[in-house]
PDB file of C-alpha atoms in Angstrom:
ATOM      1  CA  MET A  52      18.837 -15.811 -17.348  1.00  0.00           C
ATOM      2  CA  GLY A  53      19.586 -16.735 -13.606  1.00  0.00           C
ATOM      3  CA  LYS A  54      17.694 -18.628 -10.986  1.00  0.00           C
ATOM      4  CA  LEU A  55      16.326 -18.133  -7.727  1.00  0.00           C
ATOM      5  CA  ARG A  56      16.740 -20.765  -4.849  1.00  0.00           C
ATOM      6  CA  ILE A  57      13.658 -20.242  -2.690  1.00  0.00           C
ATOM      7  CA  THR A  58      13.509 -22.091   1.033  1.00  0.00           C
ATOM      8  CA  TRP A  59      10.480 -21.940   3.211  1.00  0.00           C
ATOM      9  CA  THR A  60      12.120 -21.218   6.788  1.00  0.00           C
ATOM     10  CA  LYS A  61       9.410 -20.046   8.650  1.00  0.00           C
ATOM     11  CA  SER A  62       5.851 -21.470   9.346  1.00  0.00           C
ATOM     12  CA  ALA A  63       2.915 -19.431   8.013  1.00  0.00           C
ATOM     13  CA  ILE A  64       0.469 -20.572  11.190  1.00  0.00           C
ATOM     14  CA  GLY A  65      -0.851 -16.909  11.989  1.00  0.00           C
ATOM     15  CA  TYR A  66      -0.549 -15.225   8.718  1.00  0.00           C
ATOM     16  CA  GLU A  67      -3.097 -14.420   6.227  1.00  0.00           C
ATOM     17  CA  GLU A  68      -4.510 -16.857   4.045  1.00  0.00           C
ATOM     18  CA  ARG A  69      -3.042 -14.998   0.783  1.00  0.00           C
ATOM     19  CA  GLN A  70       0.424 -15.394   2.033  1.00  0.00           C
ATOM     20  CA  LYS A  71      -0.369 -19.156   2.657  1.00  0.00           C
ATOM     21  CA  ARG A  72      -1.661 -19.320  -1.161  1.00  0.00           C
ATOM     22  CA  THR A  73       1.601 -17.670  -2.267  1.00  0.00           C
ATOM     23  CA  ILE A  74       3.652 -20.096  -0.468  1.00  0.00           C
ATOM     24  CA  LYS A  75       1.896 -23.072  -2.197  1.00  0.00           C
ATOM     25  CA  ALA A  76       2.138 -21.145  -5.716  1.00  0.00           C
ATOM     26  CA  LEU A  77       5.725 -20.933  -5.159  1.00  0.00           C
ATOM     27  CA  GLY A  78       5.849 -24.872  -5.025  1.00  0.00           C
ATOM     28  CA  LEU A  79       6.693 -24.954  -1.598  1.00  0.00           C
ATOM     29  CA  LYS A  80       5.268 -27.964   0.255  1.00  0.00           C
ATOM     30  CA  ARG A  81       6.748 -28.006   3.716  1.00  0.00           C
ATOM     31  CA  LEU A  82       9.002 -26.271   6.038  1.00  0.00           C
ATOM     32  CA  HIS A  83      12.672 -26.363   4.931  1.00  0.00           C
ATOM     33  CA  HIS A  84      11.569 -27.277   1.663  1.00  0.00           C
ATOM     34  CA  THR A  85      13.662 -25.571  -1.376  1.00  0.00           C
ATOM     35  CA  VAL A  86      12.717 -24.992  -5.066  1.00  0.00           C
ATOM     36  CA  GLU A  87      14.348 -23.280  -8.017  1.00  0.00           C
ATOM     37  CA  HIS A  88      12.744 -20.905 -10.285  1.00  0.00           C
ATOM     38  CA  ASP A  89      13.858 -18.607 -13.152  1.00  0.00           C
ATOM     39  CA  ASP A  90      14.625 -15.015 -11.878  1.00  0.00           C
ATOM     40  CA  ASN A  91      11.610 -12.926 -13.255  1.00  0.00           C
ATOM     41  CA  GLY A  92       9.510 -10.304 -11.843  1.00  0.00           C
ATOM     42  CA  THR A  93       6.414 -12.285 -11.204  1.00  0.00           C
ATOM     43  CA  ILE A  94       8.761 -14.781  -9.047  1.00  0.00           C
ATOM     44  CA  ARG A  95      10.682 -11.754  -7.347  1.00  0.00           C
ATOM     45  CA  GLY A  96       7.034 -10.044  -6.491  1.00  0.00           C
ATOM     46  CA  MET A  97       5.925 -13.408  -4.905  1.00  0.00           C
ATOM     47  CA  THR A  98       8.887 -13.771  -2.944  1.00  0.00           C
ATOM     48  CA  HIS A  99       8.861 -10.123  -1.771  1.00  0.00           C
ATOM     49  CA  LYS A 100       5.203 -10.676  -0.318  1.00  0.00           C
ATOM     50  CA  VAL A 101       6.281 -13.448   1.797  1.00  0.00           C
ATOM     51  CA  ARG A 102       9.989 -12.309   2.576  1.00  0.00           C
ATOM     52  CA  HIS A 103       9.567 -12.956   6.198  1.00  0.00           C
ATOM     53  CA  LEU A 104       8.762 -16.514   5.607  1.00  0.00           C
ATOM     54  CA  VAL A 105      11.169 -17.618   3.008  1.00  0.00           C
ATOM     55  CA  SER A 106      15.030 -17.413   2.267  1.00  0.00           C
ATOM     56  CA  VAL A 107      16.137 -16.372  -1.351  1.00  0.00           C
ATOM     57  CA  GLU A 108      19.392 -17.041  -3.030  1.00  0.00           C
ATOM     58  CA  GLU A 109      20.469 -16.180  -6.462  1.00  0.00           C
ATOM     59  CA  VAL A 110      21.887 -19.335  -8.195  1.00  0.00           C
ATOM     60  CA  GLU A 111      23.921 -19.067 -11.647  1.00  0.00           C
TER      61      GLU A 111
END
């Protein structure tokens, strides 16, 4: 199974509280912080909801 590298690239100020909670649920702590997660449907769905705030790369 592959992995996804998720980087928080844009501030969540001015966006809905649900999007801020999604950022926190992904494990992102601060702007430009990067985490890796297994590539599954749940993580893909979360990143899709905040796709304007994060960048996602596939990692082997």
